[in-house]
Short mmCIF file of C-alpha atoms in Angstrom, two decimals:
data_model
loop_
_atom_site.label_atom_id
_atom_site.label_comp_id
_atom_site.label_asym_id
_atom_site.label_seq_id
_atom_site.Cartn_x
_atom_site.Cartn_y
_atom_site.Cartn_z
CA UNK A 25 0.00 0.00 0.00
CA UNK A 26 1.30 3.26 -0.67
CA UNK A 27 2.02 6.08 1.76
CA UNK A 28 1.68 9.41 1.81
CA UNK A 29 4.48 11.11 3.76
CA UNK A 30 4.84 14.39 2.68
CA UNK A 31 1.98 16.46 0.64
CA UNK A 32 1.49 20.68 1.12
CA UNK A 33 -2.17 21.31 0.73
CA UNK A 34 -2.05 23.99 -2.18
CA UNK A 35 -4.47 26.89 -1.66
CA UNK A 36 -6.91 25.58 -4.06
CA UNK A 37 -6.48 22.03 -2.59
CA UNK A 38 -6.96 23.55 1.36
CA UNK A 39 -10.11 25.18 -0.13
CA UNK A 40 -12.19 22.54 -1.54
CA UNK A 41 -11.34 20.28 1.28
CA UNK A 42 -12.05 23.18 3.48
CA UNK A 43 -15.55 23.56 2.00
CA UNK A 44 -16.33 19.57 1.82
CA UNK A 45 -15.76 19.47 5.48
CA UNK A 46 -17.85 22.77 5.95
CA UNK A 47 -20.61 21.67 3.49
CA UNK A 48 -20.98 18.14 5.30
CA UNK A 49 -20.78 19.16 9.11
CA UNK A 50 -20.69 23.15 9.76
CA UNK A 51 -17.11 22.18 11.09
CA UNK A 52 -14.94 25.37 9.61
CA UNK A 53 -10.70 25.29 8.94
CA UNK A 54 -9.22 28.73 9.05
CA UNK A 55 -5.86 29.44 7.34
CA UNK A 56 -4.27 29.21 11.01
CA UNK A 57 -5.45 25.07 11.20
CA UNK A 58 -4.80 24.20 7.44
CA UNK A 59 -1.74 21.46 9.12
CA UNK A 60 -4.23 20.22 11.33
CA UNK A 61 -6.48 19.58 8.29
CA UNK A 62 -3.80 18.39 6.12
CA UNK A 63 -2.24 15.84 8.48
CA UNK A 64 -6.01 14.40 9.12
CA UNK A 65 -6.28 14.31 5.42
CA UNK A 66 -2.92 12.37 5.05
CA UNK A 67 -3.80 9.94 7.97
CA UNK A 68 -7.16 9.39 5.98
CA UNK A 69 -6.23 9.01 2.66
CA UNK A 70 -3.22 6.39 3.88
CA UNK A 71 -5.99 4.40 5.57
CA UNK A 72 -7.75 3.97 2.55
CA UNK A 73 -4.77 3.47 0.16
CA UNK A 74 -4.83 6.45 -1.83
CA UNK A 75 -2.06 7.60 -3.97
CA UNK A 76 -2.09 11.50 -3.28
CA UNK A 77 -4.64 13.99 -1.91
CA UNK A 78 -6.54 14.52 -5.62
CA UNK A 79 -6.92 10.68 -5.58
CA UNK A 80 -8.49 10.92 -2.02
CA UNK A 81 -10.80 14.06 -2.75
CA UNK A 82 -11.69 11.88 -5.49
CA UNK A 83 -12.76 9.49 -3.44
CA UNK A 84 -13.96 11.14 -0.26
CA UNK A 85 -16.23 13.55 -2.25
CA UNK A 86 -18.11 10.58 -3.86
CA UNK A 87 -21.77 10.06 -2.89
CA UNK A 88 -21.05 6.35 -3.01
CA UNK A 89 -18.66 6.87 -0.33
CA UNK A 90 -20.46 8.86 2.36
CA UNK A 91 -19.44 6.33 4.73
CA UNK A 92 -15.49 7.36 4.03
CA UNK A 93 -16.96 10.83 4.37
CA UNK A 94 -17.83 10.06 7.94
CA UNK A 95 -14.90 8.31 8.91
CA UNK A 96 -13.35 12.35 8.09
CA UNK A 97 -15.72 14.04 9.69
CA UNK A 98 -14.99 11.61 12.59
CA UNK A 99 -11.77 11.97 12.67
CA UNK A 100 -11.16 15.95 12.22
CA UNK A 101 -13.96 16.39 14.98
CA UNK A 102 -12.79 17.91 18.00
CA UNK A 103 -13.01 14.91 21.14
CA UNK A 104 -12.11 17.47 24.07
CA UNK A 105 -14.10 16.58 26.92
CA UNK A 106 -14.16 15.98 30.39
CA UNK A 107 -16.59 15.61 33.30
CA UNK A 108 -18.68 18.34 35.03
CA UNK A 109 -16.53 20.47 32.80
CA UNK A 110 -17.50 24.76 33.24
CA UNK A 111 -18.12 23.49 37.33
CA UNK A 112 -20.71 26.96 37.37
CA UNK A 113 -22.84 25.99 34.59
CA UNK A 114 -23.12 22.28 36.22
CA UNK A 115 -23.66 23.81 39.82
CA UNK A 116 -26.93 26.25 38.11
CA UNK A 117 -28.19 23.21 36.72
CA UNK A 118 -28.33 20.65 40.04
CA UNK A 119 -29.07 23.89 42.25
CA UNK A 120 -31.18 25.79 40.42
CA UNK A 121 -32.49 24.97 36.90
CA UNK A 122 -33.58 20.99 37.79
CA UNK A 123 -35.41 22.37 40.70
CA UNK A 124 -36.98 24.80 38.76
CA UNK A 125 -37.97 22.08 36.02
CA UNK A 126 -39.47 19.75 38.80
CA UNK A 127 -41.27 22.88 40.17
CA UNK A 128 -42.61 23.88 36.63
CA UNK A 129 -43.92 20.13 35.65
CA UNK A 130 -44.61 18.92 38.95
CA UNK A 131 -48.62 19.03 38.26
CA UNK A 132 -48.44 17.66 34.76
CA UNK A 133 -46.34 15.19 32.82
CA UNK A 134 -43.27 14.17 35.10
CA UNK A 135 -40.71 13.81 32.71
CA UNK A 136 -37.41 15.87 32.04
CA UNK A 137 -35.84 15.48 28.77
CA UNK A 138 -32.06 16.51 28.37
CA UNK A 139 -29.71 16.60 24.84
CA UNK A 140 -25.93 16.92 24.64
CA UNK A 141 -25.13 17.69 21.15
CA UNK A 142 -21.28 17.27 20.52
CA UNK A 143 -21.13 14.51 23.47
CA UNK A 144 -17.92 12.77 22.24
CA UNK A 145 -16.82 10.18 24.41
CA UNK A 146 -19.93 10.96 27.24
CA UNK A 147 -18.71 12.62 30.19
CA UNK A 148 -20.61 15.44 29.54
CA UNK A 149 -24.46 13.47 29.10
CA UNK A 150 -23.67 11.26 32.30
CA UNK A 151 -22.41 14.50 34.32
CA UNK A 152 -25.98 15.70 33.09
CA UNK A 153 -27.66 12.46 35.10
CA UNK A 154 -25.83 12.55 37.89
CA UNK A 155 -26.19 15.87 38.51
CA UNK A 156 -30.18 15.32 38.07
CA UNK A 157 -30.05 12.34 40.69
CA UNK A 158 -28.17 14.56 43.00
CA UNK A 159 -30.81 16.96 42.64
CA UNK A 160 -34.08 15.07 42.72
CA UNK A 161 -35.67 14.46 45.95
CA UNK A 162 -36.96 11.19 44.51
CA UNK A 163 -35.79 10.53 40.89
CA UNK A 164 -37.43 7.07 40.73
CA UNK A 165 -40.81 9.34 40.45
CA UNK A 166 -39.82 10.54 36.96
CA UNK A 167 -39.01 9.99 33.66
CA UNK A 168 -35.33 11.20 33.13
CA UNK A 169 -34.40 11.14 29.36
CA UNK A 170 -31.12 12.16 28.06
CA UNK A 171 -29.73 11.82 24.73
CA UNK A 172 -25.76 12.26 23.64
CA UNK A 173 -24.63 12.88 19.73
CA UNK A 174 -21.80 13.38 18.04
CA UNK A 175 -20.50 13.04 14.66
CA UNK A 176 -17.88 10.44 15.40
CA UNK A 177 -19.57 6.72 15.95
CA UNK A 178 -16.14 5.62 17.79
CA UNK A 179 -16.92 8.14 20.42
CA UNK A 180 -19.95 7.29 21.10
CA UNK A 181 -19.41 3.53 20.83
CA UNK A 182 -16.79 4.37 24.29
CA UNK A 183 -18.87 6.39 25.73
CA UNK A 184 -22.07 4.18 25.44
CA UNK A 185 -19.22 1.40 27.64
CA UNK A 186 -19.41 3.96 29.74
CA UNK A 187 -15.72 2.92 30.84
CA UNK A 188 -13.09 5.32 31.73
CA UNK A 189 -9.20 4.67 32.72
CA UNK A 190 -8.43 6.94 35.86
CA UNK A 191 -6.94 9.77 34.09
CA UNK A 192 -10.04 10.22 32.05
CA UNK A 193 -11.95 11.25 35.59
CA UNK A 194 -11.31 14.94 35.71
CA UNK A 195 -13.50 17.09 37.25
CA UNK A 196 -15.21 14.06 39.43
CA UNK A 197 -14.96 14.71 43.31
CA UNK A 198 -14.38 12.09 46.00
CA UNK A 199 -18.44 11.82 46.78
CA UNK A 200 -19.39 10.93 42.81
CA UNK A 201 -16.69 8.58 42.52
CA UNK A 202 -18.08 6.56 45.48
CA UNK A 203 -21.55 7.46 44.21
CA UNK A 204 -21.78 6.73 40.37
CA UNK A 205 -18.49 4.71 39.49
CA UNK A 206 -17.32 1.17 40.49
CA UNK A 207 -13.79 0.43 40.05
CA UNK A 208 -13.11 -1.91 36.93
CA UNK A 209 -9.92 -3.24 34.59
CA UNK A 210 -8.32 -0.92 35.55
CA UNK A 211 -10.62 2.03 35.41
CA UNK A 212 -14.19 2.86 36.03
CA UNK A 213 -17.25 1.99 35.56
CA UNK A 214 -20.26 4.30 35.33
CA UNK A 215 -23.17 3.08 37.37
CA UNK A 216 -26.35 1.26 36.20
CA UNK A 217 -28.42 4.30 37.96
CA UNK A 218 -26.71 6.65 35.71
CA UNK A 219 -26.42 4.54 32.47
CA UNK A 220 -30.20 3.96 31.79
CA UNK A 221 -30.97 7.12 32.12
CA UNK A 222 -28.55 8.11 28.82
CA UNK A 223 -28.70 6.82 24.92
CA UNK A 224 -26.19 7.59 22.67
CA UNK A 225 -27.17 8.40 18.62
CA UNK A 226 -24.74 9.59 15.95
CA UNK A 227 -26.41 12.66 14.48
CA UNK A 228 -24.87 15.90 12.15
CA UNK A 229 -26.12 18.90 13.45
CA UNK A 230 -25.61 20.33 9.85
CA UNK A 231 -27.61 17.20 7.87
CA UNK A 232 -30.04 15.24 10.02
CA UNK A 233 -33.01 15.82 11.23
CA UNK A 234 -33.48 17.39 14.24
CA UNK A 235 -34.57 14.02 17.07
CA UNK A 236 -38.03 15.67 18.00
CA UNK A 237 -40.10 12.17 16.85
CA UNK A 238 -37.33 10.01 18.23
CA UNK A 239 -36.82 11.93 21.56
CA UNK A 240 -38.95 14.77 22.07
CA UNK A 241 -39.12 18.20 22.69
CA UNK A 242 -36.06 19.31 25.66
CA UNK A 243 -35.99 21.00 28.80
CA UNK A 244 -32.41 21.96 28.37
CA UNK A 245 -29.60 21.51 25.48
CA UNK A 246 -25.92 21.02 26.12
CA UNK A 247 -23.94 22.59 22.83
CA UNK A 248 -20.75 23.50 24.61
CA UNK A 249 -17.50 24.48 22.09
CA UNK A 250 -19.15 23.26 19.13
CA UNK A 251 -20.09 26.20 17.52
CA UNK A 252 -16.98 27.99 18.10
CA UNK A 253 -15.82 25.75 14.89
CA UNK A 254 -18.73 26.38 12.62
CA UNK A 255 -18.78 29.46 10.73
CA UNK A 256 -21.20 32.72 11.79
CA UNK A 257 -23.77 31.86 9.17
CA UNK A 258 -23.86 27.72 10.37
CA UNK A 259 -23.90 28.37 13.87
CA UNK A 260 -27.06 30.32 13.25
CA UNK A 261 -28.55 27.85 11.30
CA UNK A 262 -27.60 25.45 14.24
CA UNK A 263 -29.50 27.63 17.08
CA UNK A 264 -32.03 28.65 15.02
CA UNK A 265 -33.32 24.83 15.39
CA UNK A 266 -32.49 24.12 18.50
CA UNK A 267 -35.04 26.42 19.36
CA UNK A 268 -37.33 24.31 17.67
CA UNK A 269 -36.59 21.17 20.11
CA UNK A 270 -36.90 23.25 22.93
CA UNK A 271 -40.04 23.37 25.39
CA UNK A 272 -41.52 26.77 26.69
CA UNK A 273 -38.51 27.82 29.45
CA UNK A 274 -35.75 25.44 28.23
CA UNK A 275 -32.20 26.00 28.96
CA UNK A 276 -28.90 26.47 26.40
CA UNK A 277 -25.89 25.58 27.61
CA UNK A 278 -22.78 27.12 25.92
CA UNK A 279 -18.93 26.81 25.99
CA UNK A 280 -17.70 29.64 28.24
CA UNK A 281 -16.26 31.34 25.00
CA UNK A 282 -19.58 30.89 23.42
CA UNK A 283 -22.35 33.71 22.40
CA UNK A 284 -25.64 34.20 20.79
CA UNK A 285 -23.96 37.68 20.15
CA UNK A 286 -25.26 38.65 16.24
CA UNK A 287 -26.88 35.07 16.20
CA UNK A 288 -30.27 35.26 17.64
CA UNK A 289 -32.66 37.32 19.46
CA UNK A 290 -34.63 34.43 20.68
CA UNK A 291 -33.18 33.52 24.12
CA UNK A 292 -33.27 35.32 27.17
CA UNK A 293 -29.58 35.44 29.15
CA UNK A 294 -30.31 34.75 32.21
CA UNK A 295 -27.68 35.12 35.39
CA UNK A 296 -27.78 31.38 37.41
CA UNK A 297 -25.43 31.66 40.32
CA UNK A 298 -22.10 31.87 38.80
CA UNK A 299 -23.52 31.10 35.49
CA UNK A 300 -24.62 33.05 32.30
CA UNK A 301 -27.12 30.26 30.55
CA UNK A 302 -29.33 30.69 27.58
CA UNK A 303 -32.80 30.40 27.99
CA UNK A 304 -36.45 30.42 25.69
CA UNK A 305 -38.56 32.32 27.39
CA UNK A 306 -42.01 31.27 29.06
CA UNK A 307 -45.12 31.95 28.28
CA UNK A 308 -46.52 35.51 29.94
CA UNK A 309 -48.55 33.58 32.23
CA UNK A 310 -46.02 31.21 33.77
CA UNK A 311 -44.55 34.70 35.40
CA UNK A 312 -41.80 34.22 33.74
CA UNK A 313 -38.70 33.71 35.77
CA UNK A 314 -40.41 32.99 39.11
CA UNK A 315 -39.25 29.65 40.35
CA UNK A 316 -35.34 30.27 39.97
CA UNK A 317 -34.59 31.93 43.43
CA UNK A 318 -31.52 33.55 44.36
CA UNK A 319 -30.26 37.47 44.61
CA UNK A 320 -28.12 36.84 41.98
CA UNK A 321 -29.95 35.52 39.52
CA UNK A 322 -31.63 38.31 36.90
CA UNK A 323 -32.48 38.33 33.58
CA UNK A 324 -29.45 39.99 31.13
CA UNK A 325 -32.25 40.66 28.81
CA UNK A 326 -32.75 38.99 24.94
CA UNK A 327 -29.71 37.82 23.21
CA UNK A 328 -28.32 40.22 20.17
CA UNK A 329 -29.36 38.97 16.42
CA UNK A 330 -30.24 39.85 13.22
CA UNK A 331 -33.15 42.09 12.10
CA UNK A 332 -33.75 38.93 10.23
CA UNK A 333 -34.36 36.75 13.35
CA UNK A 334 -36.71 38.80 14.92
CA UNK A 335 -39.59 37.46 12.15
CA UNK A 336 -41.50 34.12 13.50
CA UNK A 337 -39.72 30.84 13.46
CA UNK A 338 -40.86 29.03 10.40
CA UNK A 339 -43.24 25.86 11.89
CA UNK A 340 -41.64 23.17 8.95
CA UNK A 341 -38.05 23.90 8.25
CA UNK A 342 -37.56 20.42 6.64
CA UNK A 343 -37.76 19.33 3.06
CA UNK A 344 -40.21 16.32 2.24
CA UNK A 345 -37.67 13.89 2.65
CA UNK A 346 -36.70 14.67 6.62
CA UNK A 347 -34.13 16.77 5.83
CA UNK A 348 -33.88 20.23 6.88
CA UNK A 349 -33.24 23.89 4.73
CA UNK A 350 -29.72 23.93 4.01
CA UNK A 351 -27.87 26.52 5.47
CA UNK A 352 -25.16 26.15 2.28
CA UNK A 353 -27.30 27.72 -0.50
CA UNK A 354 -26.07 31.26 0.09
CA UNK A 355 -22.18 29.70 0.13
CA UNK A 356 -22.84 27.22 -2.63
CA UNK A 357 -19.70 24.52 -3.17
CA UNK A 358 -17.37 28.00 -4.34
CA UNK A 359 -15.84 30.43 -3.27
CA UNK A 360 -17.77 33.75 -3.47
CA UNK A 361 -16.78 36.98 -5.19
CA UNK A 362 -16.68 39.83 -3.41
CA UNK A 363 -19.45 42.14 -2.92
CA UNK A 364 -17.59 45.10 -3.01
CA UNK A 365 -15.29 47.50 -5.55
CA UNK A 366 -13.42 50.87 -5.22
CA UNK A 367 -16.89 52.77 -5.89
CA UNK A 368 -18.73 51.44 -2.99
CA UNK A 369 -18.89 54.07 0.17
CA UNK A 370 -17.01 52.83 3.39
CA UNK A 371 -20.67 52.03 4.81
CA UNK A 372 -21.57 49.90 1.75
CA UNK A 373 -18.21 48.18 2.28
CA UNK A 374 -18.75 47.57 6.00
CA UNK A 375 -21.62 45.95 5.35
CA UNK A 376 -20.56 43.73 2.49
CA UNK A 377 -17.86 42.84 4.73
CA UNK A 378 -20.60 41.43 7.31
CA UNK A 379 -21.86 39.33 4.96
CA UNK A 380 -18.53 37.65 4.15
CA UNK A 381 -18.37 37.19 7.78
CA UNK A 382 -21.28 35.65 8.44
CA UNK A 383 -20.01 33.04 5.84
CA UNK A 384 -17.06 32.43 6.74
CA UNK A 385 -15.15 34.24 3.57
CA UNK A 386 -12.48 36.23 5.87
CA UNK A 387 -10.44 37.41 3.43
CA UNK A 388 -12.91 38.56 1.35
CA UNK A 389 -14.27 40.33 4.27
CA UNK A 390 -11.24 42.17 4.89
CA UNK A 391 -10.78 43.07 1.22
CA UNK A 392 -13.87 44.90 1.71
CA UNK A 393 -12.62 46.70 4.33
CA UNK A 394 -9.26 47.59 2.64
CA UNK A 395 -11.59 49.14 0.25
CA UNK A 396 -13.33 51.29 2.70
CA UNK A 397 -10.67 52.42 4.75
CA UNK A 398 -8.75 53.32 1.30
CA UNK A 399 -11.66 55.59 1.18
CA UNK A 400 -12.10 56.78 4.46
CA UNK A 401 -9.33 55.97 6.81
CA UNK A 402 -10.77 57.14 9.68
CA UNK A 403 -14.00 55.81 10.01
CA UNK A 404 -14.80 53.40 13.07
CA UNK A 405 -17.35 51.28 12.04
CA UNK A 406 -14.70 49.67 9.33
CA UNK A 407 -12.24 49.16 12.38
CA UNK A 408 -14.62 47.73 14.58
CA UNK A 409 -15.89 45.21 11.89
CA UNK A 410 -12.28 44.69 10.99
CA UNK A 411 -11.61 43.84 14.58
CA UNK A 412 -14.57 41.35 14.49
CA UNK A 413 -13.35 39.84 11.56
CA UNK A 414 -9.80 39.25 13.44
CA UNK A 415 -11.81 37.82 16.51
CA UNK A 416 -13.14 35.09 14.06
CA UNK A 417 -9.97 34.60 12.80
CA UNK A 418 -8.30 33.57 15.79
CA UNK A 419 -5.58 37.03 15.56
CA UNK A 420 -6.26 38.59 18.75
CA UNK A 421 -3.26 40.82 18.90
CA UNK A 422 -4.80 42.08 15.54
CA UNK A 423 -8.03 42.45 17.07
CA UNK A 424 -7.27 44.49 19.83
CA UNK A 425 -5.53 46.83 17.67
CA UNK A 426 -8.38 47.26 15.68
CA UNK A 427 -10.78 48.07 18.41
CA UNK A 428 -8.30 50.68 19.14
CA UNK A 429 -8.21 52.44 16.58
CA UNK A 430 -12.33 51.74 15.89
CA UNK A 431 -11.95 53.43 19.72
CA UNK A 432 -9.33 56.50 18.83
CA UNK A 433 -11.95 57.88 16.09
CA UNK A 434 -14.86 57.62 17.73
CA UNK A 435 -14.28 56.88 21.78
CA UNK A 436 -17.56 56.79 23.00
CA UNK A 437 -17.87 53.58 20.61
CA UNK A 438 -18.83 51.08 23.96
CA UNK A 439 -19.42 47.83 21.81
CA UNK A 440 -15.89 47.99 20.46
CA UNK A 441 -14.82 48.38 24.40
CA UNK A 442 -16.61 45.57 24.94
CA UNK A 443 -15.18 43.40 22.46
CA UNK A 444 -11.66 44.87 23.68
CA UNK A 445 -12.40 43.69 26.86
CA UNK A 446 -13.14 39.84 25.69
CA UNK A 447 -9.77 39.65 23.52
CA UNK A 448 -8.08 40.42 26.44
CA UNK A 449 -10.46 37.84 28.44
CA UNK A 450 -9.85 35.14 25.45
CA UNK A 451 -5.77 35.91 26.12
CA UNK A 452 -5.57 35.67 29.57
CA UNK A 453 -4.95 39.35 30.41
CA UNK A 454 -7.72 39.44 33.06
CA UNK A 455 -6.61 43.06 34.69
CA UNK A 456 -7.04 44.98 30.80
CA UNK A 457 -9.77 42.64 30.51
CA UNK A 458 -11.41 44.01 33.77
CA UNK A 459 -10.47 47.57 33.22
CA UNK A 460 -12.50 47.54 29.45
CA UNK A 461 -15.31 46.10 30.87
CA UNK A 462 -15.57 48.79 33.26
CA UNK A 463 -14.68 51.53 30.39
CA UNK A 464 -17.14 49.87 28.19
CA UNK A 465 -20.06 49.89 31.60
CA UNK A 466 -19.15 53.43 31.29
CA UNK A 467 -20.27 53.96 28.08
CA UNK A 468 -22.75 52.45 27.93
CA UNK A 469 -24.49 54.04 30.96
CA UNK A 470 -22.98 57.70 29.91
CA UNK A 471 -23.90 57.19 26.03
CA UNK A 472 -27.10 55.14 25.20
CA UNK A 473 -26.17 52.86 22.18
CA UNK A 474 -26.73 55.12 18.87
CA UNK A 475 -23.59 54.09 16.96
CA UNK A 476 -23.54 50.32 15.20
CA UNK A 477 -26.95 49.37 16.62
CA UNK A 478 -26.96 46.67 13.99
CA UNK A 479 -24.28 44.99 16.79
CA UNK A 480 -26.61 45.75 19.49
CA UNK A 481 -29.88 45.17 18.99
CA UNK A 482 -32.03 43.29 21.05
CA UNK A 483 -29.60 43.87 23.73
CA UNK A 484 -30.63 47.61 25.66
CA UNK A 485 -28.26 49.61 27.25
CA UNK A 486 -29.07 48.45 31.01
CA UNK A 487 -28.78 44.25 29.72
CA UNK A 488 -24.85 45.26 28.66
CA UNK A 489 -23.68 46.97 31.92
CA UNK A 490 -25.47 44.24 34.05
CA UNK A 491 -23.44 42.06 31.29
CA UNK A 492 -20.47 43.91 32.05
CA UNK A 493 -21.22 44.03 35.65
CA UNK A 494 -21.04 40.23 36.11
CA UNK A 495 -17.86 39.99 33.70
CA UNK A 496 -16.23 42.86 36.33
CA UNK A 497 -17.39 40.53 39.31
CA UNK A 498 -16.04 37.02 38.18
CA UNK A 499 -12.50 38.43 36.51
CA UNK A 500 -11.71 40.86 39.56
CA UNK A 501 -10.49 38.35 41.81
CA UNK A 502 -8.18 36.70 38.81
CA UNK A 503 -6.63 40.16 37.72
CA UNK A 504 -3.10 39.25 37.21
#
């Protein structure tokens, strides 16, 4: 069998692999990861025998070989994990949010359904049971339902053992180990009182549809750093239907480096303890947010989004055959043009340059902007967009500069302090990151929102300083 050892992905080569992998699971390669995609790619195309990467796109791309499609997807996936991982988010949901759940169905139909979308290898799903038997006064009197996907079937195949070695038991305390695990070859075993509660199911957030007849509508989803590796315009697509799955008052759980910033206006952001969690809001005469007690706990107001989320959810999303709208028809299978040219005013250009962004296109987004800012080099809004582009990008030393400058022509400009503050968050630097929250608080309270309301939106001045406000409260104490 022949081996490929050494093979540079050529630009056009990185870009139709690039949008194969996109197209197929929302899962998006920027310039900064093209060796992690080419040495997957490599590893891939030597397990199948074939000669060079054309000879593997060849083959990969194939709709007789979606099951070697798969195995890619599988493999590139991200299988991060661990259990009780984000310890806040876990300690709202036992204290506060199952509670809250039992309260709100306790008169009705007592069952609580529960779905971990990106599960890999199932700490996450059986941290979700545990937690709900810790929190249950008497479990046994309910229904407890919780589903884990993922993309990669050899994942889910370990995590349905529901086996770990030692080192795989991060995050569990002294109490759950004695509680939930029995010592076994070597490792540990979950417990049967945790493992009937869970079912595992390989499903593609992008493709499949969504597991409302199989499963049923959820009281709380689990999407934690999963859409930090789709582009803007897919992770939309992506929240947009879990919306659909979701019952009157259900919970979103995201990574800690996760927003519905720009994505949708549909959730609520609710403060939980320690916690900032996602939630779709209840009906007016539920009174709303009355069963989560708790001084700390308020409501941070709708999530930001697009004018175009703020029109009614579609009831039927899906095609005839199962299959939902495809978020790829604006993309298509090549790259786009840009939307811009040297005639276009820097506004015009700022906005073409949010459209590229929302796809994914970078660097046509920032060829936009070079167009603008050849036009107008002091205008803020081309900065700040610039800056957002960066964020995507995974450049924060370029973002921050750009939020600087967005800043030095127009300083009252609080959403780019805000985004100043979380690139310094994202790096680590937890005193500037504390310091432009409070500049950005500031603003916000001394100069109502007028400028780039299309980044604000749904969000009013008050539901960014109380945003700011908790951000100030949990970094102060790791200022370094």
């Amino acid at each position: 069998m022949s081996r490929i050892k050494q093979h540079k992905l050529s630009e056009p080569d990185f870009e139709r692999f690039r949008q194969l992998v996109k197209d197929a699971s929302g899962i998006y390669f920027d310039h900064d990861k093209i060796e992690v995609l080419r040495a997957g790619l490599i590893e891939r195309a030597n397990q199948v025998g074939a000669g060079d990467l054309n000879e593997y796109y060849g083959l990969v791309s194939s709709r007789e070989n979606s099951e070697e499609l798969n195995r890619l997807l599988a493999h590139l996936s991200v299988q991060e994990t661990q259990f009780f991982r984000n310890l806040p988010q876990f300690d709202a949901f036992r204290q506060f949010i199952i509670p809250e759940i039992a309260r709100r169905k306790a008169g009705g139909e007592r069952v609580m359904r529960f779905w971990c979308a990106g599960c890999s290898t199932g700490q996450e799903p059986y941290s979700v049971a545990m937690s709900v038997l810790d929190a249950l006064p008497e479990p046994e009197s309910w229904s407890i339902q919780i589903l884990g996907t993922d993309l990669n079937e050899d994942a889910l195949a370990d995590a349905a053992r529901g086996w770990y070695p030692a080192r795989k038991l991060t995050g569990v305390d002294r109490l759950h180990l004695d509680r939930y695990f029995h010592a076994a070859g070597g490792g540990y075993t979950i417990d049967e009182s945790v493992r009937k509660l869970v079912r595992f199911e390989r499903l593609n957030l992008i493709d499949d549809p969504l597991p409302v007849s199989s499963f049923g509508v959820c009281d709380a989803v689990f999407c934690r750093n999963v859409i930090i590796y789709f582009t803007h315009e897919t992770a939309k697509f992506v929240i947009e239907h879990f919306y659909d799955i979701m019952s009157s008052g259900a919970y979103l759980f995201l990574g800690h480096s996760e927003t519905l910033w720009r994505m949708s206006s549909k959730y609520s952001l609710v403060e939980i303890g320690d916690a900032f969690i996602y939630r779709k809001p209840l009906p007016l005469s539920t009174g709303g947010r009355r069963f989560l007690p708790g001084r700390r706990l308020r409501s941070a107001g709708p999530s930001p989004g697009s004018p175009g989320e703020r029109r009614s959810s579609r009831v039927d999303r899906r095609s005839q055959s199962g299959k939902r709208s495809d978020p790829r028809v604006k993309t298509g299978a090549t790259r786009q043009k840009p939307l811009t040219d040297d005639g276009l005013s820097p506004r015009e250009a700022a906005g073409n340059a949010r459209v590229h962004l929302d796809r994914g296109e970078y660097e046509l987004a920032i060829r936009c902007l070079e167009h603008g800012l050849a036009a107008n080099a002091a205008d803020p809004e081309l900065y700040f967009v610039l800056g957002l582009v960066h964020e995507k990008m995974n450049e924060p030393a370029a973002a921050a500069e750009d939020f600087r400058r967005a800043l030095y022509f127009e300083p009252d400009l609080g959403i780019a302090r805000f985004h100043l503050a979380s690139v310094f968050e994202q790096a680590g630097k937890m005193k500037n990151a504390v310091r432009e929250y409070r500049n950005a608080k500031r603003s916000f309270k001394e100069n109502p929102p007028g400028l780039l309301e299309a980044e604000l939106e749904a969000f009013d001045a008050d539901s960014l300083m109380n945003l700011c406000e908790w951000k100030i409260e949990n970094l102060a104490g790791l200022e370094s």
